[in-house]
Every structure is written in structure tokens, then in C-alpha cells.
CSV table of C-alpha atoms in Angstrom, one decimal:
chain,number,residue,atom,x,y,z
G,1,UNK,CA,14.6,19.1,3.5
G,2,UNK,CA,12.9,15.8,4.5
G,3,UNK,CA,11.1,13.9,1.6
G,4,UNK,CA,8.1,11.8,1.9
G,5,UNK,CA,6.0,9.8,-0.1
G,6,UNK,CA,2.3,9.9,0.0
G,7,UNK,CA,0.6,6.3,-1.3
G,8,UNK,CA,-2.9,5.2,-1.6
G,9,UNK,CA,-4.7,2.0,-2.7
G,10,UNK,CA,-7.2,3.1,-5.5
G,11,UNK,CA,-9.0,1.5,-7.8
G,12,UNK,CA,-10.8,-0.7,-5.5
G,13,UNK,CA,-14.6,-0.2,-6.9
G,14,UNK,CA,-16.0,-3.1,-9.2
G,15,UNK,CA,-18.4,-2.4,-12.5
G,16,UNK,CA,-20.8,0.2,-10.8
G,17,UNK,CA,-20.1,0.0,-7.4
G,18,UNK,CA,-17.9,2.1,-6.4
G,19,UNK,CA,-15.4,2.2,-3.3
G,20,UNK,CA,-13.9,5.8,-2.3
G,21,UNK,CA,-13.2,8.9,-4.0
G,22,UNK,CA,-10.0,8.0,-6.5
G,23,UNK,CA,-10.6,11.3,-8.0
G,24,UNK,CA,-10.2,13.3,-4.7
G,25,UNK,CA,-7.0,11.2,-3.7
G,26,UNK,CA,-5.4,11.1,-7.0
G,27,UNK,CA,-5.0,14.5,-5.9
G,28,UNK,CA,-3.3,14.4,-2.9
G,29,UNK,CA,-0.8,11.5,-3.2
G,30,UNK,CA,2.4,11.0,-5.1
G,31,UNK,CA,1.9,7.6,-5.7
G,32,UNK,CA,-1.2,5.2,-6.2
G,33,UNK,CA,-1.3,0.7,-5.3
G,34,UNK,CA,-4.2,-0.4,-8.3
G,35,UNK,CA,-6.5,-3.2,-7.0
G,36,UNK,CA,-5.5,-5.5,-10.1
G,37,UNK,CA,-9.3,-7.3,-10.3
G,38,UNK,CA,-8.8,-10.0,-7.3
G,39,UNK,CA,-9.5,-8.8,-4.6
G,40,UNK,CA,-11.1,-5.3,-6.1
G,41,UNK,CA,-11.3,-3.7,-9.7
G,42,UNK,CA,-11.7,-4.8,-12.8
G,43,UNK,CA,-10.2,-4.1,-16.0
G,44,UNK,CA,-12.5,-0.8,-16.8
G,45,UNK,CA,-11.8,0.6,-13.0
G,46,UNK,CA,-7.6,-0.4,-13.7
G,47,UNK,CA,-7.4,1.7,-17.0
G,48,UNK,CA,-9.2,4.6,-15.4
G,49,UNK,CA,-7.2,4.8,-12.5
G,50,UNK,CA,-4.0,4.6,-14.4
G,51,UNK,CA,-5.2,7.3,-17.2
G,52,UNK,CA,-6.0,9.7,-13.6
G,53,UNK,CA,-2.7,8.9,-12.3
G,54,UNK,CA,-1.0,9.8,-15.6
G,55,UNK,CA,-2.8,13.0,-16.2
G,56,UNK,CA,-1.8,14.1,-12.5
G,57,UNK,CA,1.6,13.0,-12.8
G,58,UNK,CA,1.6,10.2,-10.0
G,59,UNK,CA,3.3,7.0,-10.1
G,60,UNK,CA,1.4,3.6,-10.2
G,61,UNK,CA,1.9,0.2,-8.7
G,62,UNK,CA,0.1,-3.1,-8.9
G,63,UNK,CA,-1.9,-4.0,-5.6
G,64,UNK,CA,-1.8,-7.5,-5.9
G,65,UNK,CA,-4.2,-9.6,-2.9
G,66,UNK,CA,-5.4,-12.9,-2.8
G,67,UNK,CA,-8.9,-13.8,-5.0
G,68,UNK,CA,-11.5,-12.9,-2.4
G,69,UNK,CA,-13.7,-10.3,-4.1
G,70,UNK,CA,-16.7,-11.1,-1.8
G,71,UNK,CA,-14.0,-10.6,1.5
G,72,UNK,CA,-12.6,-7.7,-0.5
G,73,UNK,CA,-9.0,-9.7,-0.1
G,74,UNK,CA,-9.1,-8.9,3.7
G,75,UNK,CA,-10.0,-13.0,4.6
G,76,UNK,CA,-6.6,-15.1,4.4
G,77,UNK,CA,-6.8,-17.9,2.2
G,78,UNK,CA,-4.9,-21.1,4.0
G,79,UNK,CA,-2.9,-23.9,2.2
G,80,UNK,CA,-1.6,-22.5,-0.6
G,81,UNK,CA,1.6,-23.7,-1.8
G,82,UNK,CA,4.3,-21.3,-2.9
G,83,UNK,CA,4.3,-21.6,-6.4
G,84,UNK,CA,0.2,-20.7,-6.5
G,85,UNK,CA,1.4,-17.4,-4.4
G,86,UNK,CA,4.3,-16.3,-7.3
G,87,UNK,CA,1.1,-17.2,-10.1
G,88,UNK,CA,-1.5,-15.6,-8.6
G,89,UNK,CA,1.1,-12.2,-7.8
G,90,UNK,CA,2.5,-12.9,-10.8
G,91,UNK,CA,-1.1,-12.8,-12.9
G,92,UNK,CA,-1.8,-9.9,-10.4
G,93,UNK,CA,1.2,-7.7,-12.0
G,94,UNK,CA,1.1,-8.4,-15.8
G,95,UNK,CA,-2.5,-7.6,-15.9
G,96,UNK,CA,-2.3,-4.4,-14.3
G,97,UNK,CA,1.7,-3.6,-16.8
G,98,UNK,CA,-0.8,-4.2,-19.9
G,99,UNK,CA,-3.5,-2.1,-18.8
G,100,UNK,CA,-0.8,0.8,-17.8
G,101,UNK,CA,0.9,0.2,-20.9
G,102,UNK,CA,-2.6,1.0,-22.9
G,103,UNK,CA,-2.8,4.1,-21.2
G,104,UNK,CA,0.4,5.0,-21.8
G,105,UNK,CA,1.8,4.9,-17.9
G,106,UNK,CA,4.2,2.3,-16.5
G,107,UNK,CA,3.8,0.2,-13.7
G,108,UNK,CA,7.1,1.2,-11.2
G,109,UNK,CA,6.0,-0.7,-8.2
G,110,UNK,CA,4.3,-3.5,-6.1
G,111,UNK,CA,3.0,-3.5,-3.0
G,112,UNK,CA,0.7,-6.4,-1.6
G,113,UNK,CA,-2.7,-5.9,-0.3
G,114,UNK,CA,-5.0,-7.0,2.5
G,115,UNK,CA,-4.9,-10.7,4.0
G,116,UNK,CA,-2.2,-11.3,1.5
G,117,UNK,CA,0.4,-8.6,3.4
G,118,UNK,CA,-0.7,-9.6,6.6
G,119,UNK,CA,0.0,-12.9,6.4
G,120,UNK,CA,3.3,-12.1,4.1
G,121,UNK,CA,4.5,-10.2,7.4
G,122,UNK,CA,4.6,-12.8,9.7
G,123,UNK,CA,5.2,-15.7,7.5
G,124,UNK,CA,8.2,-16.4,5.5
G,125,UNK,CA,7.2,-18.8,2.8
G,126,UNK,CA,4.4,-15.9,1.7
G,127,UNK,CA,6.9,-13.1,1.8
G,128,UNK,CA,9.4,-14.4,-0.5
G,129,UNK,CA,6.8,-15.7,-2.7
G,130,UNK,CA,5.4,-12.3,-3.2
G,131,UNK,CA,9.0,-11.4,-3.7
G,132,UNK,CA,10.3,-14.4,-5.9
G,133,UNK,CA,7.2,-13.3,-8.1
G,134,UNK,CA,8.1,-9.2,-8.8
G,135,UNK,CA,11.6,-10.3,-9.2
G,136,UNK,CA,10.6,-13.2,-12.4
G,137,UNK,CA,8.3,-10.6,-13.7
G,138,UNK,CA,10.7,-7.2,-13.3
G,139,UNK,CA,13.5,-7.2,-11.2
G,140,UNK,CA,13.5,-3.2,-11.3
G,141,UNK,CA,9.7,-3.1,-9.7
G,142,UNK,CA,10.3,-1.4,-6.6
G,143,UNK,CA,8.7,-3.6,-3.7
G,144,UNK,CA,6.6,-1.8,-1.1
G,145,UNK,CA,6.9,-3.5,2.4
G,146,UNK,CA,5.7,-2.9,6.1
G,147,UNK,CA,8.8,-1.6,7.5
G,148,UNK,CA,10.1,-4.1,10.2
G,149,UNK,CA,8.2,-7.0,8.5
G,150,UNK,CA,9.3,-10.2,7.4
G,151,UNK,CA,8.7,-8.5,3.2
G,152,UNK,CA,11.9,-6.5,4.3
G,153,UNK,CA,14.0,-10.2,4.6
G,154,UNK,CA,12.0,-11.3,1.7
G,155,UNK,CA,12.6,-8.3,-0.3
G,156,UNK,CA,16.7,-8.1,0.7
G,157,UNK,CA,16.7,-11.9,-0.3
G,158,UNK,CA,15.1,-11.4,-4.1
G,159,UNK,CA,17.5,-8.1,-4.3
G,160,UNK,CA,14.5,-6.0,-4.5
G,161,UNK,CA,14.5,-2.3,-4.6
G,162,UNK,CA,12.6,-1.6,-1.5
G,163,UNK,CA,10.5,1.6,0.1
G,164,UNK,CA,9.6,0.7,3.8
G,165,UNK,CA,6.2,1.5,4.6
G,166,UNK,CA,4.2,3.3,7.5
G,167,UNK,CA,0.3,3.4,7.8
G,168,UNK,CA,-1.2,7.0,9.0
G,169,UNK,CA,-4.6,5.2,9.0
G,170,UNK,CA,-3.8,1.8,11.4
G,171,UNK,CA,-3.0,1.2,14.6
G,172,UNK,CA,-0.4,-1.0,15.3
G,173,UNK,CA,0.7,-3.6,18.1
G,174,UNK,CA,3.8,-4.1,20.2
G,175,UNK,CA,4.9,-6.1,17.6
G,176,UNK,CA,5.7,-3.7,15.1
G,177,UNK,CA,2.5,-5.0,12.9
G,178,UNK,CA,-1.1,-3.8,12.3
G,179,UNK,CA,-3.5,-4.4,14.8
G,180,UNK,CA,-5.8,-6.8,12.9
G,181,UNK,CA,-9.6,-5.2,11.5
G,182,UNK,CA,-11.0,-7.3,14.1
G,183,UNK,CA,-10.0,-5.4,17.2
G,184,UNK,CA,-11.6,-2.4,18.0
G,185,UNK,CA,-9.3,1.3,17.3
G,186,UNK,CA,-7.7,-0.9,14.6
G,187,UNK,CA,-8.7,1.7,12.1
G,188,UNK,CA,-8.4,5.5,12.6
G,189,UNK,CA,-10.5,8.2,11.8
G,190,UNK,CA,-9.9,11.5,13.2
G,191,UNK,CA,-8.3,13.8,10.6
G,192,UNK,CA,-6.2,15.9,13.2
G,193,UNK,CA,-4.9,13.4,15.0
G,194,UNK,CA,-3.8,11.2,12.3
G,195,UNK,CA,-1.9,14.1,10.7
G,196,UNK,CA,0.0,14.8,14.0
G,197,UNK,CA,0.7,11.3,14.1
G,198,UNK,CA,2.1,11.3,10.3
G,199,UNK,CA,4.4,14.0,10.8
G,200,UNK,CA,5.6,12.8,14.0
G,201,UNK,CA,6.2,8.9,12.5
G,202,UNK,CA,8.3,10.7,9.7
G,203,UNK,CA,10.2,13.1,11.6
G,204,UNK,CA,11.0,10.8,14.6
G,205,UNK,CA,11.6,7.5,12.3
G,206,UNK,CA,9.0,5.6,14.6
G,207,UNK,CA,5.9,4.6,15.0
G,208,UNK,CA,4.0,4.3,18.7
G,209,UNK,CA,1.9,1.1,19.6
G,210,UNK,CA,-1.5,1.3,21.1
G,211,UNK,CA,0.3,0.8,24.4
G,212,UNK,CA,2.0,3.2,24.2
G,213,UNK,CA,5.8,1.3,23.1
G,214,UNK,CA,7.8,4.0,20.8
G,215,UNK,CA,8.9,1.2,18.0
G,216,UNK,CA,12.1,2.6,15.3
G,217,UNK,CA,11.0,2.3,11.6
G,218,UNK,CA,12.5,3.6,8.2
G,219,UNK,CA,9.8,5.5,6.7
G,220,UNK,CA,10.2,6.2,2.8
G,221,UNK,CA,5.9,6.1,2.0
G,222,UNK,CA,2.9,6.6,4.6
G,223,UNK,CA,0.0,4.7,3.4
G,224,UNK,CA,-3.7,6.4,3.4
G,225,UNK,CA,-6.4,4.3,3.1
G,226,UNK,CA,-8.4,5.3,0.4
G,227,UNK,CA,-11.5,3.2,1.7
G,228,UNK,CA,-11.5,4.7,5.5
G,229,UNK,CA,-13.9,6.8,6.0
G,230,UNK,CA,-13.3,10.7,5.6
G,231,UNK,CA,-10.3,9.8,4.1
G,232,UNK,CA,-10.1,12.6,1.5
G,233,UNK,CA,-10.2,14.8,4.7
G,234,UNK,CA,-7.9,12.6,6.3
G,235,UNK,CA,-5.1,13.1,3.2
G,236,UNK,CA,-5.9,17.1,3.4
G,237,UNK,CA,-4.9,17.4,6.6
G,238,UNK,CA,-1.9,15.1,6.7
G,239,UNK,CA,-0.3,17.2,4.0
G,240,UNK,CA,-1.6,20.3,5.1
G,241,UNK,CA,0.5,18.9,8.8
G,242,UNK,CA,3.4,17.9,6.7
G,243,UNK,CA,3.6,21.2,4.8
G,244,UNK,CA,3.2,23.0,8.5
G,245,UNK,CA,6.3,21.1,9.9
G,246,UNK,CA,8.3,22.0,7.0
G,247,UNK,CA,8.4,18.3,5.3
G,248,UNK,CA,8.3,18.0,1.4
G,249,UNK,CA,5.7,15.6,-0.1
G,250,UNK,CA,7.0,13.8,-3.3
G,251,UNK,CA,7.2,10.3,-4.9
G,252,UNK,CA,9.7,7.9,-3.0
G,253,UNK,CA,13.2,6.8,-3.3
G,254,UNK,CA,14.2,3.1,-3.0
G,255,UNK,CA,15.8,2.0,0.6
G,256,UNK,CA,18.7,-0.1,-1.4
């Protein structure tokens, strides 16, 4: 029986605003990307999220961006040398492995978020910073990357355990990448579609562009966004579809 992992980024509120229903989609995925205070979260929201994600059994990762809390880590940040990327990823990780370890929970992977990822997929000096980071801090952190990115290279290059990721929640270009927020249908919202489209990406190994271009991607995790709107409905009905089609939800095994 196929396997596949369902992730989510959580712990994105800050003091008392909050952002999404972690509860809900604690739930309903098998593995949760913490906002680690830069881009989202603080150091309350972290050990919350982890003590949830421990009680339900789920695996937690850091959800390192750049520091952008007013753009919520979703506005690139130009010029930075390569060393400031490994630091700030770096910082990023080891606050989030001392929070877990407070809890009592482990810290098992990394994926990167926002502005930071999209720029990481496109250019190389970012990727293998992210990845020259995880490695100095544990070389055993598995390292989430957009399938068919340039994280994958960066990833191989470090000797990174890696899980290849697909998005149920984004749209993506001919290019194999996200269509950026900008662009309208960038985002997705209707619950039945986005489930048909889940268990079609896993089954099929691909993902289909907004023109319509059938693109070949390993898929070991499908992302859900936990900020989208509806997207507690949205997680229902992708594992309700998955369940359906006779595909097993559970945490993820490493691509290497």
C-alpha cells in the first residue's frame, strides 16, 4: 500500500494574535514545520505547538524563514551573503531543538519557509546555505525540499536525508515551481478539488501546471497550508480522498 505524508506549517500566530487552527490540523497531519519566531511565532506559540504535536504523536520540524515578521517571511530579503543565510537557519533550528527538547519532543526535520524557499529554489548560493546550515547543526535532520527544485542539488550536495515535497494548496508554473502569491489562482481553495488533485499527484508521481503541462515529481509529503482559508476542511477532505483511493496516510520516509 502507498504511503504518504501529511505536513503542515503551524505555529505561525504571535503573542495573542493568532493565525489558523493548529489545534484542528494537529489532528489531521503526520507531521508539523514550527514557525521558529522570524518570520511567525514566538517562544510561547513554539512550546505549545510542540507539546500538541507530542500528545498526538506527530513529528516536528523547524520552519526556518527569513526575519520579516511584519511580511510574515513571504517578502525576499536581497544581498545577503551566505554565511548570514547558515546563521540566521542555523539560529532558526537551535531555538526551536531547545524548545522541543523542554517539551520533551525532538526536532527530526527542516524545511524552509516562505520568501526564503522560494528564493532557495531558483538560486543556488541560498539552497546550499539552508543546507550547509542543517548539516553543521544535525546532519541526521531530514531536509524537506520542493521536489524538482534546486534544495534537491543542495540537499544531495550536504548528504542530507531528503523527503521531496508537493503542495495540495498551490498552483504551480511550467516550471516545476509555485506560481508566486502575486498572481491570481496562486492559492487554492476548494476542498474537493484540492483532494482530487492530492490523490492524483501521489498516485501519478506528478504534478499538473496551470497550463495544463503534466510535470514528474517524487512525492514523499504534500504540504497543506495551515493559513489558507478553510484549510481544516481542506485537510478533511484530502484524507478523507486519500483513504477513498486506498492510500495510507503516515509520517514520511527519507528519499536517500
Amino acid at each position: 500500500m502507498t504511503t504518504i505524508d501529511l505536513n503542515c506549517d503551524l505555529g505561525e500566530s504571535f503573542g495573542p494574535w493568532e493565525m489558523g487552527n493548529d489545534a484542528a490540523m494537529i489532528e489531521l497531519a503526520t507531521s508539523v514545520n514550527v514557525a521558529c519566531g522570524y518570520h511567525a511565532g514566538d517562544a510561547d506559540i513554539m512550546r505549545k505547538t510542540v507539546e500538541m504535536a507530542k500528545a498526538r504523536g506527530v513529528s516536528v520540524g523547524a520552519h526556518p524563514g527569513y526575519r520579516d515578521l511584519h511580511g510574515f517571511g513571504r517578502r525576499p530579503v536581497p544581498g545577503m551573503k551566505a554565511s548570514e543565510i547558515e546563521n540566521l537557519v542555523a539560529y532558526q533550528i537551535g531555538a526551536l531543538q531547545a524548545i522541543a527538547t523542554t517539551a520533551g519532543h525532538k526536532v527530526t526535520h527542516v524545511k524552509a519557509h516562505g520568501a526564503l524557499s522560494n528564493v532557495a529554489c531558483e538560486d543556488d548560493m541560498t539552497a546550499q546555505a539552508i543546507a550547509n546550515a542543517i548539516k553543521a547543526v544535525d546532519p541526521k535532520l531530514m531536509f524537506v525540499v520542493l521536489a524538482n527544485s534546486k534544495l534537491v542539488a543542495a540537499g544531495e550536495n550536504a548528504n542530507l536525508p531528503l523527503v521531496h515535497e508537493v503542495f495540495a494548496d498551490r498552483a504551480y508554473g511550467d516550471d516545476g515551481l509555485l506560481v508566486s502569491r502575486s498572481k491570481p489562482g496562486a492559492v487554492l481553495h476548494d476542498p474537493k478539488v484540492i483532494a482530487e488533485r492530492v490523490v492524483r499527484m501521489v498516485q501519478d508521481g506528478a504534478v499538473v501546471s496551470v497550463t495544463g503541462k503534466v510535470m514528474k515529481m517524487r512525492t514523499d509529503t504534500v504540504c497543506i497550508h495551515g493559513d489558507t482559508a478553510g484549510a481544516v476542511e481542506i485537510a478533511r477532505d484530502v484524507r478523507k480522498a486519500l483513504d477513498a483511493a486506498g492510500i495510507k496516510v503516515g509520517p514520511f520516509k527519507t528519499g536517500n
